[in-house]
Coordinates of C-alpha atoms and ligand atoms in Angstrom, one line a residue:
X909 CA 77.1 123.3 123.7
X910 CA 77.5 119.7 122.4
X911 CA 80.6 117.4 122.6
X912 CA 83.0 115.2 121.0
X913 CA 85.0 113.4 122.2
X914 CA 87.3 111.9 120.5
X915 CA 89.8 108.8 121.9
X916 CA 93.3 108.2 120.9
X917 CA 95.8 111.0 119.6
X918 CA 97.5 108.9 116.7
X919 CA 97.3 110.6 112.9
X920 CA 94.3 109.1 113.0
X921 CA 92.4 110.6 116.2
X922 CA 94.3 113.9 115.3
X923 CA 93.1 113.4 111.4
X924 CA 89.4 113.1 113.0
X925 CA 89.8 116.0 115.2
X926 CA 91.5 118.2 112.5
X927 CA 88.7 117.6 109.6
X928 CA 85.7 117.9 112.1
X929 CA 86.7 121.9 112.5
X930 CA 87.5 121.9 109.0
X931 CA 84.1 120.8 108.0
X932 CA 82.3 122.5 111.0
X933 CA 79.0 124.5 109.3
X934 CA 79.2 127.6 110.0
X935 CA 76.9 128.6 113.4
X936 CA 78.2 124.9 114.4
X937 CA 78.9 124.8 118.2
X938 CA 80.4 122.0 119.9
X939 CA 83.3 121.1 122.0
X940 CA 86.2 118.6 120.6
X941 CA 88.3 117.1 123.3
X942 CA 91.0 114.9 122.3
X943 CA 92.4 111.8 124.9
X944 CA 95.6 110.7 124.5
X945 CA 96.9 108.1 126.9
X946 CA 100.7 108.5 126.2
X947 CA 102.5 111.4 126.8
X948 CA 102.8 112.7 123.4
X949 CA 100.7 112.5 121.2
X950 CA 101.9 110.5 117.3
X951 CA 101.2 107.1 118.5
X952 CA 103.3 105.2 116.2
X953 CA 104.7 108.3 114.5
X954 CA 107.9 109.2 116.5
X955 CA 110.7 111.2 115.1
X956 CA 114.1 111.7 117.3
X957 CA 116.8 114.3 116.3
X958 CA 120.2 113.6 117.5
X959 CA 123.8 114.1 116.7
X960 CA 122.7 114.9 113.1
X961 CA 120.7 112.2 112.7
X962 CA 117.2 112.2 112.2
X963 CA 115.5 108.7 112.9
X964 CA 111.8 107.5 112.6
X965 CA 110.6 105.0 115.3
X966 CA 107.8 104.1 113.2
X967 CA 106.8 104.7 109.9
X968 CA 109.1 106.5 107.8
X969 CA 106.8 107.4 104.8
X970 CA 103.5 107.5 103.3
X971 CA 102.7 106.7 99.7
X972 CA 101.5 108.9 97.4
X973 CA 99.1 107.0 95.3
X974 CA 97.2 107.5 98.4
X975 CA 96.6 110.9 98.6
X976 CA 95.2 112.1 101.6
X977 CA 98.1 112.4 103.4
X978 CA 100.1 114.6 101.1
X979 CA 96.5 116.6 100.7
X980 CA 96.4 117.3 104.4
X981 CA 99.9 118.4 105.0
X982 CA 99.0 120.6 101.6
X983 CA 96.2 121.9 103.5
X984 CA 98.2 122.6 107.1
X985 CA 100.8 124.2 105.4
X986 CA 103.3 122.0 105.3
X987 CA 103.8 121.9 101.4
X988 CA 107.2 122.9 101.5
X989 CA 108.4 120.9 103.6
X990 CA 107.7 117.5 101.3
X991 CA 110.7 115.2 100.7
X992 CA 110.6 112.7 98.1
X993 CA 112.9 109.7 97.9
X994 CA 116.4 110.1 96.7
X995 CA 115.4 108.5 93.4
X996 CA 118.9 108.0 92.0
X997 CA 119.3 104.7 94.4
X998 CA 115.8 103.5 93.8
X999 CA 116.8 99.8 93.7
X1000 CA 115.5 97.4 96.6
X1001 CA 117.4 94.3 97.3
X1002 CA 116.1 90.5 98.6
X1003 CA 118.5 88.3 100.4
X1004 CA 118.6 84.9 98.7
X1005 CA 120.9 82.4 99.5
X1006 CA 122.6 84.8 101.6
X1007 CA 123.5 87.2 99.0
X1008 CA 121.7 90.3 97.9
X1009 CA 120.1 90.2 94.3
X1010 CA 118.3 93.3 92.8
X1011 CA 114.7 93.3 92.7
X1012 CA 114.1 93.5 89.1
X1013 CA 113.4 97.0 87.8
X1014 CA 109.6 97.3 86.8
X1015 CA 108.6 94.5 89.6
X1016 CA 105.4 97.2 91.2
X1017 CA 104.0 95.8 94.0
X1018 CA 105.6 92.1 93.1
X1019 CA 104.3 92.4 89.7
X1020 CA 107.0 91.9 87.0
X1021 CA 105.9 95.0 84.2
X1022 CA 109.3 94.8 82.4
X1023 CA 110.7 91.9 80.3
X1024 CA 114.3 92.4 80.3
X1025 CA 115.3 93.0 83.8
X1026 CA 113.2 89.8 85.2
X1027 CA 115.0 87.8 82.4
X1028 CA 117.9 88.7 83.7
X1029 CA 117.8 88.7 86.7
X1030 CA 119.7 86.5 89.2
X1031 CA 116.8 86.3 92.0
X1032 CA 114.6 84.2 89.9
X1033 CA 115.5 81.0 88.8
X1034 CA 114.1 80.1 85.4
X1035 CA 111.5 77.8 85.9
X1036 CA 110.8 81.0 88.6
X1037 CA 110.4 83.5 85.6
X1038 CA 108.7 81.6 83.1
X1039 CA 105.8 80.6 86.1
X1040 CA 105.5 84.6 86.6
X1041 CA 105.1 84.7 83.4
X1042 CA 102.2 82.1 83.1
X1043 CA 100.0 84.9 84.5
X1044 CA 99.3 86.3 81.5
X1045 CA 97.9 83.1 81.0
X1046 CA 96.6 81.4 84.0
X1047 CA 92.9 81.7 83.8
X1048 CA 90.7 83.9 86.1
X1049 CA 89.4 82.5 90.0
X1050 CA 85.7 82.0 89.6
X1051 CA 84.9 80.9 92.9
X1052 CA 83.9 84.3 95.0
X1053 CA 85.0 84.6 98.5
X1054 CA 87.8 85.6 100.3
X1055 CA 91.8 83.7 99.5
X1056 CA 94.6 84.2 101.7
X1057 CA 97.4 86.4 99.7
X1058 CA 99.9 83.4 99.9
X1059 CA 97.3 81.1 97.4
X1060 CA 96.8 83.8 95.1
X1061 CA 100.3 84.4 94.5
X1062 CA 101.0 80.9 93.9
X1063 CA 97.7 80.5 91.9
X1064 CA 98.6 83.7 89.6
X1065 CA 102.6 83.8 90.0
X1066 CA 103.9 80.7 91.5
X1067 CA 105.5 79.7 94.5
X1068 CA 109.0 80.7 94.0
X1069 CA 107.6 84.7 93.1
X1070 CA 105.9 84.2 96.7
X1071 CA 108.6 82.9 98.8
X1072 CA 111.4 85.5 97.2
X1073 CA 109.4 88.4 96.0
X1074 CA 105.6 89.0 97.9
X1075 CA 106.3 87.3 101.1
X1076 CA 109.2 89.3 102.3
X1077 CA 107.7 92.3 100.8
X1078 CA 104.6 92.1 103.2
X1079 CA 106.7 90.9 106.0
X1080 CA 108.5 94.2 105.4
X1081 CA 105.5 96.8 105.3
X1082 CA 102.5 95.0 107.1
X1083 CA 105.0 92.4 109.2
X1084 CA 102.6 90.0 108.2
X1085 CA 102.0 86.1 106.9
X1086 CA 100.8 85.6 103.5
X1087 CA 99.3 82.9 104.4
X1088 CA 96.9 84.6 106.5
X1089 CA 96.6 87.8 105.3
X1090 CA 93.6 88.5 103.3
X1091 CA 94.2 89.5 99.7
X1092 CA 90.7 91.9 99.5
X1093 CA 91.4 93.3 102.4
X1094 CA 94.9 94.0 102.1
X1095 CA 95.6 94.2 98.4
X1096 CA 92.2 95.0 96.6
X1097 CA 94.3 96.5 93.8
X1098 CA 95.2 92.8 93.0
X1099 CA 92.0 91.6 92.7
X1100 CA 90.4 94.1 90.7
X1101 CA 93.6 94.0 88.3
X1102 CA 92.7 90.4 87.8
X1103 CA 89.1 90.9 87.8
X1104 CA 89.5 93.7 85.2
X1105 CA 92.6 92.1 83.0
X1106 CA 92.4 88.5 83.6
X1107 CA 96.2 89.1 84.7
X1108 CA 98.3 91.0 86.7
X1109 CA 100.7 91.9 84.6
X1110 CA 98.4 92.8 81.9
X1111 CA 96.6 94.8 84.0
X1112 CA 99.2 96.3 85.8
X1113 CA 100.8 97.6 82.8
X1114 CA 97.9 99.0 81.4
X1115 CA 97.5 101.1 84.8
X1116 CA 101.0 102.1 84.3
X1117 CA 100.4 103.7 80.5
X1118 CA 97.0 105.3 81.9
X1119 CA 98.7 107.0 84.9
X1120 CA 101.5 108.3 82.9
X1121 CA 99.4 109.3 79.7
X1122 CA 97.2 111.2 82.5
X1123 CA 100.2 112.9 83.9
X1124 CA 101.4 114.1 80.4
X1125 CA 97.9 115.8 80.0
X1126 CA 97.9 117.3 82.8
X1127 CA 99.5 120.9 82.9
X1128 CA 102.7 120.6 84.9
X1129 CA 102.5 117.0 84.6
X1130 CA 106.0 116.4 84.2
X1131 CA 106.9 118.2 87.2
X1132 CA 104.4 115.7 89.6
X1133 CA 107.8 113.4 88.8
X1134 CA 109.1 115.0 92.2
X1135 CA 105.9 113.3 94.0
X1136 CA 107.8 109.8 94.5
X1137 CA 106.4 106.8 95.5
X1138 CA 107.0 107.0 99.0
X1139 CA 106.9 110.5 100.4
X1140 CA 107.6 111.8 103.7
X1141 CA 108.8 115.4 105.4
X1142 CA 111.8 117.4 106.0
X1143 CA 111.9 117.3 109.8
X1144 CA 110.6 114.0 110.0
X1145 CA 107.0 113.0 109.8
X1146 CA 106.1 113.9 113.7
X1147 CA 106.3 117.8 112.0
X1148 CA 102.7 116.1 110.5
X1149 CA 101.6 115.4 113.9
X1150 CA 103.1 118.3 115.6
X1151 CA 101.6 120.8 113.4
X1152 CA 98.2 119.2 114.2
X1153 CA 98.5 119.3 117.1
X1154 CA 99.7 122.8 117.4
X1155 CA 96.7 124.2 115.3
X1156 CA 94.1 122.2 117.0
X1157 CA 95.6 123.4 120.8
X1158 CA 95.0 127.1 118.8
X1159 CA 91.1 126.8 118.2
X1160 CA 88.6 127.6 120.1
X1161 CA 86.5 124.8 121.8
X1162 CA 89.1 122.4 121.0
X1163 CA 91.0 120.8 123.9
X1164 CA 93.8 117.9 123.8
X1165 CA 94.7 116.3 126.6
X1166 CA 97.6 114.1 127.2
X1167 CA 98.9 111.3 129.4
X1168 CA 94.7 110.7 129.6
X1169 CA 93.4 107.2 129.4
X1170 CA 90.0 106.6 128.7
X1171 CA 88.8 103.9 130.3
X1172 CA 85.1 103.0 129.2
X1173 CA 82.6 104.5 127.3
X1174 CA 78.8 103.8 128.9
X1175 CA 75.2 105.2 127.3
X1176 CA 74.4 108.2 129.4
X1177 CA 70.8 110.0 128.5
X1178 CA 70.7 110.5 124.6
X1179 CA 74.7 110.3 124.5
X1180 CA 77.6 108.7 126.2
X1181 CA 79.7 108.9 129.3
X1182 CA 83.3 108.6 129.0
X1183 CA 85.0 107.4 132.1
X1184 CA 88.8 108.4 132.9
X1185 CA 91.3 106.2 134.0
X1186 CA 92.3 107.5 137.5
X1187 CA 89.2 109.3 138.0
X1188 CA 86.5 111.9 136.3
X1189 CA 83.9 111.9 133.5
X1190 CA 83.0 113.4 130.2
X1191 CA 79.8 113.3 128.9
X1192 CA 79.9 113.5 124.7
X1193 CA 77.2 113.8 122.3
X1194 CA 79.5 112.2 119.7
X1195 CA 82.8 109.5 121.2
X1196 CA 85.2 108.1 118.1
X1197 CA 87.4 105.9 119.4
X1198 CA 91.0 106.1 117.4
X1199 CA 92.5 103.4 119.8
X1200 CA 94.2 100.4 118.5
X1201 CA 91.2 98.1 117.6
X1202 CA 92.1 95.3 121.1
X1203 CA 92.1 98.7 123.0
X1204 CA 88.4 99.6 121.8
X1205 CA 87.5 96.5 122.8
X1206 CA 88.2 96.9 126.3
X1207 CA 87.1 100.7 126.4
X1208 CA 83.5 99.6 124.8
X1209 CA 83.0 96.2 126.8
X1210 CA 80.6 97.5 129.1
X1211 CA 78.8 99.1 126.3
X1212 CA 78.2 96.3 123.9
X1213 CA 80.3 93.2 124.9
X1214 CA 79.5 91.4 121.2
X1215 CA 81.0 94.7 119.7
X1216 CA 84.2 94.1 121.6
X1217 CA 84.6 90.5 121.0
X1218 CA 84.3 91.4 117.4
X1219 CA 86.9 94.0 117.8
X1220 CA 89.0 91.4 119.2
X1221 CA 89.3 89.4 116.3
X1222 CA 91.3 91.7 114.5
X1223 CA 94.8 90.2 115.1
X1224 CA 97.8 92.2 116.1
X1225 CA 101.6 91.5 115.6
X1226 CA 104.5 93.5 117.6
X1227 CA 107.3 95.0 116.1
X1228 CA 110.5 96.9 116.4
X1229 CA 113.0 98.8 114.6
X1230 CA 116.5 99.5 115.0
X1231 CA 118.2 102.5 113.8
X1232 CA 122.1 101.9 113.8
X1233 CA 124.5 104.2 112.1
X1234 CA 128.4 103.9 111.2
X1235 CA 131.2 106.5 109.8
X1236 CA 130.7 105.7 106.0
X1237 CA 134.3 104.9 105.9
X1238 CA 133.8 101.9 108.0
X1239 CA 131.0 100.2 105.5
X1240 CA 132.7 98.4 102.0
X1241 CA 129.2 98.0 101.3
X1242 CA 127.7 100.1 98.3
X1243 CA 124.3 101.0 99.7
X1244 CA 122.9 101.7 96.0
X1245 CA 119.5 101.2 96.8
X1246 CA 116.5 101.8 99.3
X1247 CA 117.5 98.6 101.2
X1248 CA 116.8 94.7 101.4
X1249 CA 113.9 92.4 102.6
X1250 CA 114.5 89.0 103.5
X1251 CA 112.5 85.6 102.6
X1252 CA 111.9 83.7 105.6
X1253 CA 113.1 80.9 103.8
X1254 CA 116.3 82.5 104.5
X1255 CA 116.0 82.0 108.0
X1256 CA 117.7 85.0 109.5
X1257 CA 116.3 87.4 112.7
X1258 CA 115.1 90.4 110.7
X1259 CA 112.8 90.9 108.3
X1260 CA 113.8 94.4 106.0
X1261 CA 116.6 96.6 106.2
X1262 CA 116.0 99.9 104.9
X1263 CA 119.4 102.5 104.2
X1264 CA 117.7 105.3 105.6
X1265 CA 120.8 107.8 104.2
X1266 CA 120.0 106.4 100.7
X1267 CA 116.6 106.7 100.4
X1268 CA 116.0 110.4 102.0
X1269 CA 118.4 113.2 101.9
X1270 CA 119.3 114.8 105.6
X1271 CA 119.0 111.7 107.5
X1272 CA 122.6 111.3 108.5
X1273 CA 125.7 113.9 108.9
X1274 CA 128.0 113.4 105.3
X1275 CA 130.8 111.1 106.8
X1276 CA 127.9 108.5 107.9
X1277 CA 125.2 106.1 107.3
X1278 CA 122.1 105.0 108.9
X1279 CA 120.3 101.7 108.3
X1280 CA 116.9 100.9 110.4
X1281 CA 116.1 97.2 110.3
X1282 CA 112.6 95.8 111.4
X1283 CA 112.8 93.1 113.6
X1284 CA 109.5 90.7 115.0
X1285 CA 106.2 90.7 112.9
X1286 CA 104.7 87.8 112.4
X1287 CA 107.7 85.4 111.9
X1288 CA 109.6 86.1 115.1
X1289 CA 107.4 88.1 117.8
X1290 CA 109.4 86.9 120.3
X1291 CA 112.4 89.1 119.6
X1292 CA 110.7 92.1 120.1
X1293 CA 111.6 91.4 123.9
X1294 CA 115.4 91.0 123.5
X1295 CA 116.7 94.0 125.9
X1296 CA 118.5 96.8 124.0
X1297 CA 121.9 94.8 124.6
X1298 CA 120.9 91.6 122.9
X1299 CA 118.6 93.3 120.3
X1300 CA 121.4 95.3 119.2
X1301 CA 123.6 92.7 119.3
X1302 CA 121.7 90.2 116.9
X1303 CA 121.0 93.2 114.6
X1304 CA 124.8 93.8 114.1
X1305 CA 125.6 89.7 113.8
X1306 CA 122.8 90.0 111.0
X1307 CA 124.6 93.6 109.3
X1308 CA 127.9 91.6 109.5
X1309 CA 126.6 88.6 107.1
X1310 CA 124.5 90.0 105.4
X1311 CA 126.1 93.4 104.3
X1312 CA 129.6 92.7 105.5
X1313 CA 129.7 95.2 108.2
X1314 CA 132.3 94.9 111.3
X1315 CA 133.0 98.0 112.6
X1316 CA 131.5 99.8 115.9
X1317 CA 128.3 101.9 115.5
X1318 CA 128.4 105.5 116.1
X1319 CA 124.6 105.3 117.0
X1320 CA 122.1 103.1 118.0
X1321 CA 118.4 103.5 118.5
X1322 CA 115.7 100.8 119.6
X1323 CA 111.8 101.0 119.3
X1324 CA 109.5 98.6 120.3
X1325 CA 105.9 98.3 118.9
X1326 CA 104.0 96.1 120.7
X1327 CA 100.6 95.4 119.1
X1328 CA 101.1 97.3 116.5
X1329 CA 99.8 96.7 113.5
X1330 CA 96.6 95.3 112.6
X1331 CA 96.6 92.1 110.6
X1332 CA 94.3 92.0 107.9
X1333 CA 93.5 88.2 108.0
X1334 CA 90.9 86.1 105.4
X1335 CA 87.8 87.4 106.3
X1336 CA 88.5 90.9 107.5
X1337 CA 86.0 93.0 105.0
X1338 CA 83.6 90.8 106.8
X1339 CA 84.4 91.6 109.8
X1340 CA 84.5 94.7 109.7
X1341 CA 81.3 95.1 107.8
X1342 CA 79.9 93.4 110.5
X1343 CA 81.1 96.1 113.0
X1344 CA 79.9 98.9 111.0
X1345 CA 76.5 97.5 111.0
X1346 CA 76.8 97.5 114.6
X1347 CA 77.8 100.5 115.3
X1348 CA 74.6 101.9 113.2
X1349 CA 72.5 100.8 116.8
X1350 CA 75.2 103.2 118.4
X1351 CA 74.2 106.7 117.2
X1352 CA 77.5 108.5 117.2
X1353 CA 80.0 106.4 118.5
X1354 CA 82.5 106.0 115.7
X1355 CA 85.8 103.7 115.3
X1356 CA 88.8 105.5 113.3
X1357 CA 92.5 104.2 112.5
X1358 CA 94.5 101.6 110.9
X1359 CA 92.5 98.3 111.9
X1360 CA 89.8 98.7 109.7
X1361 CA 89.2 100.0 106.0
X1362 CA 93.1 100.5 105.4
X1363 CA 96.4 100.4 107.0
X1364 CA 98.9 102.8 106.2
X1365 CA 99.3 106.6 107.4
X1366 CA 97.0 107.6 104.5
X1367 CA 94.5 105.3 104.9
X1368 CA 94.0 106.3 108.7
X1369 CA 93.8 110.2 108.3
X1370 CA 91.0 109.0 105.4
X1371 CA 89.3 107.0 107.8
X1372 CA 89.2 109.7 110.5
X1373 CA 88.5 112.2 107.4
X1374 CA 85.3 109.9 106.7
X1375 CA 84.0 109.7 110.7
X1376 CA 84.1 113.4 110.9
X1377 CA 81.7 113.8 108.0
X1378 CA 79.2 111.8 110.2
X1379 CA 79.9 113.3 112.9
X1380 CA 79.0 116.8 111.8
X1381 CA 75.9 115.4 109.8
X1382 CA 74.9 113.4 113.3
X1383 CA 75.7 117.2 114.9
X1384 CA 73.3 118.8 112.8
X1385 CA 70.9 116.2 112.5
X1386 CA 70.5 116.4 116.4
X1387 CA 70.4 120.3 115.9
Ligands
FAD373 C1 107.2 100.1 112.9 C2 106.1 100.6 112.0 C3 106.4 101.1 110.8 C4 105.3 101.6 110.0 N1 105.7 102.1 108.8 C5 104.7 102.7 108.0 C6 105.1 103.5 106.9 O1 106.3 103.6 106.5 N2 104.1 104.1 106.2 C7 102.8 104.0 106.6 O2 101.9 104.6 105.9 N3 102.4 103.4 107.7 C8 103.3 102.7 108.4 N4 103.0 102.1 109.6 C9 101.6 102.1 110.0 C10 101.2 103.4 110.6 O3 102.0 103.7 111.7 C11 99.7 103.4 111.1 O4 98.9 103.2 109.9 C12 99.2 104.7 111.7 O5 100.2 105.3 112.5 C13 98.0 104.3 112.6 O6 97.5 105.4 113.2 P1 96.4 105.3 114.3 O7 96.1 106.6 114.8 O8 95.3 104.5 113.7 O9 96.9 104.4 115.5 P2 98.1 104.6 116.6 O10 99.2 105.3 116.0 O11 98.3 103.3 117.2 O12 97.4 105.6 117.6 C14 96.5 105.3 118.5 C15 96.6 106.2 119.7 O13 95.6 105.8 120.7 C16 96.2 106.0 122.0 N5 95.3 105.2 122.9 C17 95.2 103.8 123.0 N6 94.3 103.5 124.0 C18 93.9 104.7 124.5 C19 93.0 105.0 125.6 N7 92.3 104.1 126.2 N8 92.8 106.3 125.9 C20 93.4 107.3 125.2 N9 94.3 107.1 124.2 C21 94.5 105.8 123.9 C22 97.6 105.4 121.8 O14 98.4 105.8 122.9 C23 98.0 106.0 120.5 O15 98.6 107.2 120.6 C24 104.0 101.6 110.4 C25 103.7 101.1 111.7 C26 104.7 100.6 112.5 C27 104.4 100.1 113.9

């Protein structure tokens, strides 16, 4: 019977496991054993329950333009248990000059769509709107390459949209610097809407009247309204990982195994050999590494040391996120939206604050609120290491001027993330191109998750979705 073995128990190691049996040929036979160093399995997924409270560690969504994840809960039964965002507060908010102004309405993905609210709105100066405006105007890059996200902001929507509207926006969701982040890596949508329209808020409008006249055909259409933006689950979104985990421990031939490190993978005879921290071997036919990208590097050093010094270019930043809840009679402040991000021209210790109670129903008991703010990323790594005390402390000195909130929480929960999440800096699709290519001297060994073709929850259960498919064709191949 043949192997796979497959490292790292995130979505996106448990994705890889998952669609391998799903898209086993029939009269298939091989083994799938799952490592997971921690634990539990999730990686950055972590839900707690407690007091009434239900609080994500890490991501607290997925979106649902991207659909794979919706489609594999669909297909692991967990349909029912979808909860879209409470769409009645769907405002977001951006701290400038130390008060919080709306987001414009129709600003998608920092692209103004709608006239009226960004005219009147009081986040944008004047000389701010008219500039976004320009980029129906400004004409097209010509020179190819790569262009960091922070000059093509400026380029196509000036600097104030960039400090005020994209910059805290990606320091919310990636924790990340404009100024080195790769716009085709990270926001390909971008290019091709210039590419395609000259402009993003030509082209981004005309997306907008395709998607919805596309929804009207479709039967039902209307209804596909209760698919929001940002999805996630009833019970949290470890029940996706859970469930997963629970079905694959129910096959046959599958194994997971926690609290497992690998701790190199070597050639051995037409395969591979994967060592085990602490002692003990596994030889595979097939090894996909779903590891942070800096941990791949060390697993696969002895194997190809150019391969891991590639895999070490892929930058990392730490996180964390504090969940802190208070009686709702103790906070004056409205909480009519999903939250706020902060410029770092603002110069304050956190970078978003989302009101989790707002923005998903059953978060909190009725007579509270719960607010998760994201601290570290690329602007201030360094206070990811504050102790619980002091962490919690600066969070509430930063509630208190920014929202106006004195009073004693009821709850308070820290996570850290060190190393995190990948960065996708100029020059990433090259990278990475380059380490597909080398993995193609590798016959099946395989790298899956968030560092390479796509960041979010969605993007890594594609990923692993796309390995598997290679596997099994490798599988059968060697057949
Ligand atoms: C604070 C935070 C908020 C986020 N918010 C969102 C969000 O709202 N929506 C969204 O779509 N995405 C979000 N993300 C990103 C999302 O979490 C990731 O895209 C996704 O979870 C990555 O999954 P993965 O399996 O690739 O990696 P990981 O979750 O990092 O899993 C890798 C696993 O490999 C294990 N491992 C490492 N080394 C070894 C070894 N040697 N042997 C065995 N096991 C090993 C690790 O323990 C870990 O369990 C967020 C991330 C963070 C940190």
């Amino acid at each position: 019977m043949k192997r796979v073995v497959v490292i790292g128990g995130g979505i996106a190691g448990l994705a890889t496991a998952w669609s391998l049996r799903e898209q086993e040929p029939k009269g298939a036979d091989f083994e799938i054993v799952l490592l997971e160093r921690n634990e539990r399995f999730g990686g950055n997924i972590r839900t707690e329950k407690t007091d009434g409270f239900l609080i994500e560690g890490g991501p607290d969504c997925f979106l649902s333009e991207k659909p794979w994840a919706m489609e594999l809960c669909k297909r692991i039964g967990l349909s029912g248990k979808f909860l879209p965002t409470n769409d009645r507060h769907r405002k977001t908010f951006v701290l400038s000059r130390g008060r919080l102004h709306v987001l414009p309405e129709g600003v998608i993905l920092m692209i103004p769509t709608k006239i009226l609210p960004l005219a009147t709105s009081s986040l944008i100066s004047w000389p701010g709107k008219l500039r976004m405006a320009m980029d129906l105007f400004v004409p097209k890059r010509t020179s190819g390459g790569d262009e960091s996200l922070g000059d093509f902001v400026r380029r196509r929507l000036g600097k104030e949209a960039l400090e005020k509207i994209a910059e805290p926006l990606v320091a919310g969701v990636h924790a990340g610097d404009p100024e080195t982040m790769s716009v085709r890596a990270s926001f390909p949508k971008f290019v091709q809407l210039e590419e395609e329209s000259g402009s993003l808020i030509r082209g981004m409008v005309k997306r907008m009247a395709l998607a919805a006249a596309h929804r009207k055909g479709k039967p039902g259409g209307q209804s596909a309204g209760r698919v929001t933006m940002f999805m996630t689950l009833k019970d949290g979104l470890s029940e996706l990982i859970d469930t997963l985990a629970s079905r694959l421990e129910g096959m046959d031939k599958t194994i997971l195994r926690k609290g497992v490190r690998a701790a190199s993978v070597d050639k051995a005879g037409a395969g591979y050999r994967v060592t085990l921290e602490g002692g003990g071997s596994l030889d595979a036919d097939a090894v996909i590494v779903a590891a942070p990208a800096w941990a791949a590097a060390s697993i696969l050093k002895g194997l190809d040391a150019a391969l891991s010094e590639k895999l070490l270019t892929i930058p990392y930043v730490s996180t964390a996120t504090v969940s802190i809840a208070f009686k709702k009679k103790d906070v004056k402040h409205p909480m009519n939206g999903f939250g706020f991000v902060v410029p770092k021209i603002e110069g304050r210790r956190i970078m978003a604050a989302t009101w989790t109670s707002m923005k998903f129903a059953g978060r909190a008991p009725e007579d509270s609120v719960l607010i998760r703010c994201f601290v570290g990323g690329s602007k201030n790594a360094d206070l990811v290491s504050l102790d619980d005390g002091e962490m919690l402390g600066m969070v509430r000195e930063e509630l208190r001027d920014i929202m106006g909130i004195e009073a004693e929480p009821v709850l308070a929960r820290v996570f850290r993330w060190r190393n995190s999440m990948p960065q996708y800096t100029i020059g990433h699709e090259e990278r990475v191109a380059w380490i597909d290519e080398r993995l193609n001297i590798h016959t099946g060994l395989h790298l899956a998750g968030s560092a390479y073709h796509g960041i979010g929850i969605s993007d890594s259960i594609r990923c692993g979705e796309a390995v598997a498919k290679r596997v099994i064709k490798e599988l059968a191949g060697n057949r």
